[in-house]
PDB file of C-alpha atoms and ligand atoms in Angstrom:
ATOM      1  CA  UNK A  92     -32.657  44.480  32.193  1.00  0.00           C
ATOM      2  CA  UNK A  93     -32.172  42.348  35.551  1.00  0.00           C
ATOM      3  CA  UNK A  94     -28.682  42.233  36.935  1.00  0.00           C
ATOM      4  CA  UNK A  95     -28.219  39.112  38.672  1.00  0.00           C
ATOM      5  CA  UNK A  96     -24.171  38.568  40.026  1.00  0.00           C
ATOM      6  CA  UNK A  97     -22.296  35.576  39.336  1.00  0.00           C
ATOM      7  CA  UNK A  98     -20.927  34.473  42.474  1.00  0.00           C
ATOM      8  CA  UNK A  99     -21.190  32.460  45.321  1.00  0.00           C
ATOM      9  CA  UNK A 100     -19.237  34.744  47.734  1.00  0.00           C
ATOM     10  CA  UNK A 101     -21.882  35.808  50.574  1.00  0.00           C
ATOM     11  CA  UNK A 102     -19.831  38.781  51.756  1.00  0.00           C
ATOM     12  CA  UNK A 103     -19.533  40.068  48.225  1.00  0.00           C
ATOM     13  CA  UNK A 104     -23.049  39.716  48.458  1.00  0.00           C
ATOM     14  CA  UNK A 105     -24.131  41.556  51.146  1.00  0.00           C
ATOM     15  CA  UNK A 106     -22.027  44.646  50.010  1.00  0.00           C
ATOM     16  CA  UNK A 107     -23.073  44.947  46.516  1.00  0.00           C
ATOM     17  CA  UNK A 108     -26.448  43.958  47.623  1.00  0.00           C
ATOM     18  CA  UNK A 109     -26.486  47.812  49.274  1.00  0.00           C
ATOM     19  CA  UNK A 110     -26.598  49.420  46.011  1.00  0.00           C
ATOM     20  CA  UNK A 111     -30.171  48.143  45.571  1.00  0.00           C
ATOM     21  CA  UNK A 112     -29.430  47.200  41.632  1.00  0.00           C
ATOM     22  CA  UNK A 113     -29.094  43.482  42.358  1.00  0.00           C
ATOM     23  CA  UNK A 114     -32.329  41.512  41.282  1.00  0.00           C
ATOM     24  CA  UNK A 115     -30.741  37.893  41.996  1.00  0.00           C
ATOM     25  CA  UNK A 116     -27.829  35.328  41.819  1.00  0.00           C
ATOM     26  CA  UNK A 117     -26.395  32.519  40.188  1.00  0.00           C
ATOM     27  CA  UNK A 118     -23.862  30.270  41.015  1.00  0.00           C
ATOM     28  CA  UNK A 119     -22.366  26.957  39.522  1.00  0.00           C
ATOM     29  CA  UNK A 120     -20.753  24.101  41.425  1.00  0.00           C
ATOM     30  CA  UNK A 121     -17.448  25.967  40.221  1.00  0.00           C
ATOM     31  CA  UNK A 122     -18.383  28.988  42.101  1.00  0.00           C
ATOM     32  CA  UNK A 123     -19.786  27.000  45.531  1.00  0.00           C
ATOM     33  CA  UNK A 124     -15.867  24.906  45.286  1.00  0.00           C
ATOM     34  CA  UNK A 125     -13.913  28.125  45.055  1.00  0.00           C
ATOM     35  CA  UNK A 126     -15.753  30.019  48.053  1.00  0.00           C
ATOM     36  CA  UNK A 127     -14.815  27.011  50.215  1.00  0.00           C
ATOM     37  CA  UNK A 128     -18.169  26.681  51.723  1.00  0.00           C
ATOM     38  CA  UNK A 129     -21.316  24.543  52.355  1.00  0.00           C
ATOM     39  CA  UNK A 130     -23.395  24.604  48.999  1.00  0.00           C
ATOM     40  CA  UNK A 131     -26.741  24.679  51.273  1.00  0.00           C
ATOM     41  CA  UNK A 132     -24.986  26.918  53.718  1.00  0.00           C
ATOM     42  CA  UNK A 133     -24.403  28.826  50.869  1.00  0.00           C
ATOM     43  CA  UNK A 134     -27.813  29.065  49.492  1.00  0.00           C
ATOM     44  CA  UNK A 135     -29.600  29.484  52.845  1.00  0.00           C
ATOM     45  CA  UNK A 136     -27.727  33.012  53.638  1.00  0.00           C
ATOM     46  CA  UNK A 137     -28.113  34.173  49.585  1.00  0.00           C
ATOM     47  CA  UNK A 138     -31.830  33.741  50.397  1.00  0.00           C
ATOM     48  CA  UNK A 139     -31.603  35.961  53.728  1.00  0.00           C
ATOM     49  CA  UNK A 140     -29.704  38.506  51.196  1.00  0.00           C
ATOM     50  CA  UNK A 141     -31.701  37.863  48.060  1.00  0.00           C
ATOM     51  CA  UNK A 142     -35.737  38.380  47.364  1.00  0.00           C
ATOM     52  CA  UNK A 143     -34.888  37.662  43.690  1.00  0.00           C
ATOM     53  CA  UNK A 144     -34.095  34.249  41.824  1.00  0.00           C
ATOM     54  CA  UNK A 145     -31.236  32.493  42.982  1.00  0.00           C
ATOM     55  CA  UNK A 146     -30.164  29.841  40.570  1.00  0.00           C
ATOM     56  CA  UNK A 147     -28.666  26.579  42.465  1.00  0.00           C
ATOM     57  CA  UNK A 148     -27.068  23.799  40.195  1.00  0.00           C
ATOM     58  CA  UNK A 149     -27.815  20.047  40.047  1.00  0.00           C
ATOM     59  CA  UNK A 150     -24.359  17.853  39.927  1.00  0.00           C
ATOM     60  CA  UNK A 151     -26.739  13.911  39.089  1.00  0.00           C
ATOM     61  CA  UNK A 152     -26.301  13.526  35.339  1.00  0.00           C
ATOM     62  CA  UNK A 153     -29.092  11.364  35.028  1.00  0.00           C
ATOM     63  CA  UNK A 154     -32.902  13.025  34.770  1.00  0.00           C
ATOM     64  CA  UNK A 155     -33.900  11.256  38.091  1.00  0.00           C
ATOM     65  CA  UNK A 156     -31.438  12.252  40.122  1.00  0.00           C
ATOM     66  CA  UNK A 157     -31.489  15.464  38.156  1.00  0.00           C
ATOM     67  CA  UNK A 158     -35.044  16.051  39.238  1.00  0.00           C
ATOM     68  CA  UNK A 159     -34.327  14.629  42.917  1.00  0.00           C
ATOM     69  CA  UNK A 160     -31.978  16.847  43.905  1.00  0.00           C
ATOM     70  CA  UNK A 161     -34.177  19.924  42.201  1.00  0.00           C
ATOM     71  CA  UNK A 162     -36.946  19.570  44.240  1.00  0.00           C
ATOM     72  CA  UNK A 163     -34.384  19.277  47.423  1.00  0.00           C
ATOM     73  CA  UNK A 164     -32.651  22.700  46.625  1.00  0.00           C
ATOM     74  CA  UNK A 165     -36.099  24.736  45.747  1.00  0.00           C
ATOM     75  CA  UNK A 166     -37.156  23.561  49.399  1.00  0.00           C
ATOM     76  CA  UNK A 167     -34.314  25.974  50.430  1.00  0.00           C
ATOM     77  CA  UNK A 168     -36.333  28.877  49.437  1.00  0.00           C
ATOM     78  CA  UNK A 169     -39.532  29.878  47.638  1.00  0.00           C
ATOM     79  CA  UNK A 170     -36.948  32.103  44.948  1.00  0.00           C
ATOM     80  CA  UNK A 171     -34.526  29.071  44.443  1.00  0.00           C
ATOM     81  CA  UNK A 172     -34.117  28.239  40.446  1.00  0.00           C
ATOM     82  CA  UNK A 173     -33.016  24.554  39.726  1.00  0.00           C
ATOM     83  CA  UNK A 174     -30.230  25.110  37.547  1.00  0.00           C
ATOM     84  CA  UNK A 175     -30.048  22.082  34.702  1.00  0.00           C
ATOM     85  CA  UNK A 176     -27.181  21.067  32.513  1.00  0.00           C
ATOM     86  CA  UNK A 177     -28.165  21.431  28.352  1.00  0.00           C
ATOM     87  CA  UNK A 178     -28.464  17.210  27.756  1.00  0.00           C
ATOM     88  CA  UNK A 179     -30.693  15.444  26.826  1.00  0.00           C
ATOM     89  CA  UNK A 180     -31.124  14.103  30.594  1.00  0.00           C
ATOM     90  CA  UNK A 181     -31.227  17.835  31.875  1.00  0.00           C
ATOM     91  CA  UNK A 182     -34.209  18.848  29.438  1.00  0.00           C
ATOM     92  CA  UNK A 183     -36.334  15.837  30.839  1.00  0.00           C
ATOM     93  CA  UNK A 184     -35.550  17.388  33.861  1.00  0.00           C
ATOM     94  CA  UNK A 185     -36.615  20.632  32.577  1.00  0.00           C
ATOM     95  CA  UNK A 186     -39.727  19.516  31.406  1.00  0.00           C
ATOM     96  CA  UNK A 187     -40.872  17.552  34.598  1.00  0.00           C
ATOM     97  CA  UNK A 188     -39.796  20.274  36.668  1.00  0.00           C
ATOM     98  CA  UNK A 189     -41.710  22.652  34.990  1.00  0.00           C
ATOM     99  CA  UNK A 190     -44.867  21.145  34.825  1.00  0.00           C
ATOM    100  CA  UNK A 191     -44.117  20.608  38.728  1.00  0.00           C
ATOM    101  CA  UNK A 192     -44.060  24.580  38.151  1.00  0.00           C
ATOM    102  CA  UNK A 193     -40.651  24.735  39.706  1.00  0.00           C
ATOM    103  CA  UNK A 194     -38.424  27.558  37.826  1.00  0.00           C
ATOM    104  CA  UNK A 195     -35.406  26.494  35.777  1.00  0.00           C
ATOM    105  CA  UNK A 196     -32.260  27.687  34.066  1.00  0.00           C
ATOM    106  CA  UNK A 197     -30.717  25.253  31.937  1.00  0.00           C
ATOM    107  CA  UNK A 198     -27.260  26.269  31.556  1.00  0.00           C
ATOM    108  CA  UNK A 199     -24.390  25.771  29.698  1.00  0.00           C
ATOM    109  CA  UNK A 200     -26.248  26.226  26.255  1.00  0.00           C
ATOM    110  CA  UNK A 201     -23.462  27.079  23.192  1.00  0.00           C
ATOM    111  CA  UNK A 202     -25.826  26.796  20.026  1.00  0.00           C
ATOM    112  CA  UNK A 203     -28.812  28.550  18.501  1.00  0.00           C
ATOM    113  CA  UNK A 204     -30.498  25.478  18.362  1.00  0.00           C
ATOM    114  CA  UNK A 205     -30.027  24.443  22.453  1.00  0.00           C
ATOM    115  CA  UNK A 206     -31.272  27.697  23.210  1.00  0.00           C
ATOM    116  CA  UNK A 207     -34.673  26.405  21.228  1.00  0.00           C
ATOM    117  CA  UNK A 208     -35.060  23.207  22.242  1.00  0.00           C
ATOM    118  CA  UNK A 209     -34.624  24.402  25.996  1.00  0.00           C
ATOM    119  CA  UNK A 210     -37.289  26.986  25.788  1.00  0.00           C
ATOM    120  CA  UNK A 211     -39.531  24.367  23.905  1.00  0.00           C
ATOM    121  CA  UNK A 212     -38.813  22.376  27.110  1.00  0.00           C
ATOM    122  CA  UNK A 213     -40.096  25.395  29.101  1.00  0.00           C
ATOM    123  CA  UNK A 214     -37.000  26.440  30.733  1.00  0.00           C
ATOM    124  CA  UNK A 215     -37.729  29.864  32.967  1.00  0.00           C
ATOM    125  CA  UNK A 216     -34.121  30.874  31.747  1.00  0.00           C
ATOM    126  CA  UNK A 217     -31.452  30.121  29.173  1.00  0.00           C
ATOM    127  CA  UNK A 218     -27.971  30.764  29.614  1.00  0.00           C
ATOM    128  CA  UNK A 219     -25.941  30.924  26.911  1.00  0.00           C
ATOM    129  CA  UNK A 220     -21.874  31.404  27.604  1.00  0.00           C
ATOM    130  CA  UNK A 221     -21.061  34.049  25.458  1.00  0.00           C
ATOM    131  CA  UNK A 222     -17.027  34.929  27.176  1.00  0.00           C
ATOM    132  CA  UNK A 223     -16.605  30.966  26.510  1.00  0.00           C
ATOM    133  CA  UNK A 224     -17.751  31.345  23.201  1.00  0.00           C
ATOM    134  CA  UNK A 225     -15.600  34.168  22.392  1.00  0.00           C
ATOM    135  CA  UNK A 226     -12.396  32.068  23.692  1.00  0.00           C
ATOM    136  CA  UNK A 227     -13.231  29.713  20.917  1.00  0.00           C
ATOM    137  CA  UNK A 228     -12.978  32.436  18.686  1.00  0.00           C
ATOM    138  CA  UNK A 229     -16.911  32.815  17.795  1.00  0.00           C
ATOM    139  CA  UNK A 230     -19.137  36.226  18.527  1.00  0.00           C
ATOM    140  CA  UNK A 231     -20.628  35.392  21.988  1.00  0.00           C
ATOM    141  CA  UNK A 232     -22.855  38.868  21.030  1.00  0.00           C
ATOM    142  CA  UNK A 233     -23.917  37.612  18.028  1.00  0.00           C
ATOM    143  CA  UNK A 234     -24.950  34.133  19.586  1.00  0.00           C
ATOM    144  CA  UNK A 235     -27.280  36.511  22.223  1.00  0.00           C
ATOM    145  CA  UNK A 236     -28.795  38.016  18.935  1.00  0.00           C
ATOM    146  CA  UNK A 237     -29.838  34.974  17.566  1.00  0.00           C
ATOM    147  CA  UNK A 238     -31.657  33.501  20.442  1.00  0.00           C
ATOM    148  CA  UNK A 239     -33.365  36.681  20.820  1.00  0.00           C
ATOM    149  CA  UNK A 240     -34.562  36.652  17.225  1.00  0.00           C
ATOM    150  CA  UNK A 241     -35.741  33.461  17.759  1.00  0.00           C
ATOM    151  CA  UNK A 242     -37.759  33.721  20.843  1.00  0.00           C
ATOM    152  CA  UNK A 243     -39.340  37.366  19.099  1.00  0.00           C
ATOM    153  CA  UNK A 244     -40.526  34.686  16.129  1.00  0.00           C
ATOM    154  CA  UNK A 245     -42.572  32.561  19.415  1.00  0.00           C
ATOM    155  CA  UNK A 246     -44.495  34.250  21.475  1.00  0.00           C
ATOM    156  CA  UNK A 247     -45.154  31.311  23.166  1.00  0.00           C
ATOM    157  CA  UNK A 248     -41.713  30.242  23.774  1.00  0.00           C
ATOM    158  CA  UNK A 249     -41.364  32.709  27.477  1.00  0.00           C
ATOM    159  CA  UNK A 250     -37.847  32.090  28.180  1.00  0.00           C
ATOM    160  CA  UNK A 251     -36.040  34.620  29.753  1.00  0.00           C
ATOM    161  CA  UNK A 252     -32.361  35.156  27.966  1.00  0.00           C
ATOM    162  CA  UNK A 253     -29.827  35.498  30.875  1.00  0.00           C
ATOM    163  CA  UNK A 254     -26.533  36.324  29.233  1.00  0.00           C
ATOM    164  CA  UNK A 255     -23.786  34.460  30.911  1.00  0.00           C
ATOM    165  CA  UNK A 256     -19.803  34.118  30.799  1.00  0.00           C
ATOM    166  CA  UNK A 257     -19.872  37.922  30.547  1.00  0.00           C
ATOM    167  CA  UNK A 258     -16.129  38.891  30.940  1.00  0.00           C
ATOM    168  CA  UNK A 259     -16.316  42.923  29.028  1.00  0.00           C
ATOM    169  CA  UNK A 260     -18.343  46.018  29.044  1.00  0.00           C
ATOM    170  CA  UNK A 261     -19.168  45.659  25.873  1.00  0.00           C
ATOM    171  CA  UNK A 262     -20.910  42.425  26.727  1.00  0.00           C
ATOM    172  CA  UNK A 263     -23.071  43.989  28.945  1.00  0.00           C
ATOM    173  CA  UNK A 264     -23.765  47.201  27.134  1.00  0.00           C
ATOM    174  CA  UNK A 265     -24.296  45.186  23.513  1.00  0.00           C
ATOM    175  CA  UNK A 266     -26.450  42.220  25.578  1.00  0.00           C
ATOM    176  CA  UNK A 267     -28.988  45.310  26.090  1.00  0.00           C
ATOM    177  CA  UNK A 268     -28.554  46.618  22.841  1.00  0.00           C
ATOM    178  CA  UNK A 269     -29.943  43.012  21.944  1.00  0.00           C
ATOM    179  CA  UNK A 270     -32.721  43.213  24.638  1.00  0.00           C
ATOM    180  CA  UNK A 271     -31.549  39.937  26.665  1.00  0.00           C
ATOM    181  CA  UNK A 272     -34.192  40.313  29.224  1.00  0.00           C
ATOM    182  CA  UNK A 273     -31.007  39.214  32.291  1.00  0.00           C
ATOM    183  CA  UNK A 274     -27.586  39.156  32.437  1.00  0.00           C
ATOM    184  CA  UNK A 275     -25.877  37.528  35.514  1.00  0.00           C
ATOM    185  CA  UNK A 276     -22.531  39.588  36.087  1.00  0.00           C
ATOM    186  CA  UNK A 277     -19.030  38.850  38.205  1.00  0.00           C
ATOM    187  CA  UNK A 278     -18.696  41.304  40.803  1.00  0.00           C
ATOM    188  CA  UNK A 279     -15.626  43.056  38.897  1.00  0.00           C
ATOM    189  CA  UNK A 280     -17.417  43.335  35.849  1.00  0.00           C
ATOM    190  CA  UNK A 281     -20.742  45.008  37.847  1.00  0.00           C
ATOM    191  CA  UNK A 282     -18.699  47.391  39.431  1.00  0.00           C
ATOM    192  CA  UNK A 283     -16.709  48.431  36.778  1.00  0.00           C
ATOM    193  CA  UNK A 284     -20.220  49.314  35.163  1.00  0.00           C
ATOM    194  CA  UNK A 285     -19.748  52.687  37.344  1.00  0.00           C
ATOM    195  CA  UNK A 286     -16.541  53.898  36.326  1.00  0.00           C
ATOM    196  CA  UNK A 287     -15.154  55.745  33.370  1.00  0.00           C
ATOM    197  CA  UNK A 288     -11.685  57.840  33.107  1.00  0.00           C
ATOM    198  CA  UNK A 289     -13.692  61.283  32.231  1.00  0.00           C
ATOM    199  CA  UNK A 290     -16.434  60.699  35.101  1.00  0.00           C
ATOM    200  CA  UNK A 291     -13.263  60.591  37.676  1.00  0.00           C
ATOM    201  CA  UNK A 292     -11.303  63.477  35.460  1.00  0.00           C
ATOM    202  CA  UNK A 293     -14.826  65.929  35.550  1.00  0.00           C
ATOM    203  CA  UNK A 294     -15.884  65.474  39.290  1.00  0.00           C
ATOM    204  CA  UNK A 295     -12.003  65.936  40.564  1.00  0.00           C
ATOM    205  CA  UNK A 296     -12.446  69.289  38.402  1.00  0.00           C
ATOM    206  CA  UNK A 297     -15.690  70.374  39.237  1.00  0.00           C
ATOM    207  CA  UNK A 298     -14.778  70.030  42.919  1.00  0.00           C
ATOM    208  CA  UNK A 299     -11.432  72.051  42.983  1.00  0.00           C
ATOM    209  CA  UNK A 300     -13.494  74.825  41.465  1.00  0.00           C
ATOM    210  CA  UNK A 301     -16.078  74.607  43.866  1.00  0.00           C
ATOM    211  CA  UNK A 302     -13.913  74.954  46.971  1.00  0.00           C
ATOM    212  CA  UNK A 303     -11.853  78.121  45.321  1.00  0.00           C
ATOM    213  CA  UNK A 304     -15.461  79.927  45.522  1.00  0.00           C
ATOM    214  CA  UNK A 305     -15.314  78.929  49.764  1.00  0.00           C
ATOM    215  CA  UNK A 306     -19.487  78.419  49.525  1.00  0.00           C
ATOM    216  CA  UNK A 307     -21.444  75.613  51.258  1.00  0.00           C
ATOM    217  CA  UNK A 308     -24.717  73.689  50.164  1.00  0.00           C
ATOM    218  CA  UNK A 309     -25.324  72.540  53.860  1.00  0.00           C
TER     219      UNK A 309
HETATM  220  C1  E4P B 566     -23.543  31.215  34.672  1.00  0.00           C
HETATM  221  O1  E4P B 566     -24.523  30.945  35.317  1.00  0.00           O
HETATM  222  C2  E4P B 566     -22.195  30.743  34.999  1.00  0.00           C
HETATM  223  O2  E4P B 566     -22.095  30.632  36.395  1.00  0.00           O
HETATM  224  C3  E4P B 566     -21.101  31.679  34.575  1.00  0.00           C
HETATM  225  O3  E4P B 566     -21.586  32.842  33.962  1.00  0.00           O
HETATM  226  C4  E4P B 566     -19.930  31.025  33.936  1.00  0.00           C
HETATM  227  O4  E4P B 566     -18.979  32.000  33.611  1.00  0.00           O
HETATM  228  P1  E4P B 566     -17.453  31.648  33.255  1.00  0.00           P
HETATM  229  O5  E4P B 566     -17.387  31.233  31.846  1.00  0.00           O
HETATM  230  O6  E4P B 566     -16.723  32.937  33.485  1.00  0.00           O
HETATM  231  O7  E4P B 566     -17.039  30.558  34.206  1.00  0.00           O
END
């Protein structure tokens, strides 16, 4: 499974980009507002970072301007996905950019039946909101299920799953279970992938004992 990290946060970027687990990025025009920066500012240091996708978002509504501004942004780097709103405009888009052969993610997909007719439109990546989906009071997790059950009965729909919204653990942990082929994590949420209460408990143990018997490895 990739991990990609939700954010748009260079400096976050950098740092978790040292534990070598990080295969690429997305961000939304949310993300770009709230780190206060330039969006191709932005995008021009995640590729210095990044060898892996980075997923940049169109903000035209219409497919021209929709495809427009996608070819501008994957000039910023060879890795840079054009990420497309699920309408009807944004899966024109889809389908011109891909036959352009530029890689998309069409995002913001809530239905069974998106996630189809998004792949049919050769999308490189869906992303359904499964945390979003779960504030509405439906199973995000079972939503991942069913997309994956339907791209299993195509094998020539090749659209990567990249689970998105992910707020819990057990997203992560049951988005594998599935076999989503991505997931695109907040920075909390990634690290908190490394910790558990009897991890902490054991090591704090194991080391107390070790210094009572006063040996060295080194
Ligand atoms: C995905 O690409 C989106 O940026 C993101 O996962 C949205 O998550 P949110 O529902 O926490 O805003």
């Amino acid at each position: 499974m990739d991990f990609f990290l939700d954010t748009a946060e260079v400096e976050v970027i950098k740092d978790l980009n040292e534990t070598g687990l990080i295969d690429g990025i997305t961000t939304n025009p949310s993300l770009v507002a709230k780190s206060g920066q330039n969006f191709f500012t932005v995008l021009e240091n995640i590729s210095k970072i990044i060898d892996g996708p980075i997923s940049a978002e169109v903000t035209a509504t219409d497919t021209a301007g929709m495809i427009e501004e996608g070819l501008k942004l994957s000039k910023i780097s060879k890795n840079i996905v054009v990420k497309l709103p699920l309408t009807i405009d944004g899966l024109k888009a889809c389908v011109a950019l891909s036959k352009k052969k530029v890689a998309t993610n069409v995002t913001l997909c809530f239905s069974a039946s998106q996630a189809l007719i998004a792949a049919k439109s050769g999308a490189t990546y869906i992303s359904p909101f499964i945390g979003r989906l779960d504030d509405i009071g439906e199973n995000g997790l079972d939503f991942i299920q069913d997309i994956k059950s339907i791209y299993d009965n195509y094998k020539s729909l090749n659209t990567k799953i990249l689970v998105a919204s992910v707020r819990t653990l057990e997203h992560v942990a049951k988005s594998a279970i599935i076999g989503a082929d991505t997931i695109t994590l907040p920075p909390k949420v990634f690290m908190e992938m490394y910790e558990h209460e009897l991890t902490k408990k054991g090591l704090d143990a194991f080391l107390k004992d070790w210094a009572e018997t006063k040996q060295s490895i080194l």
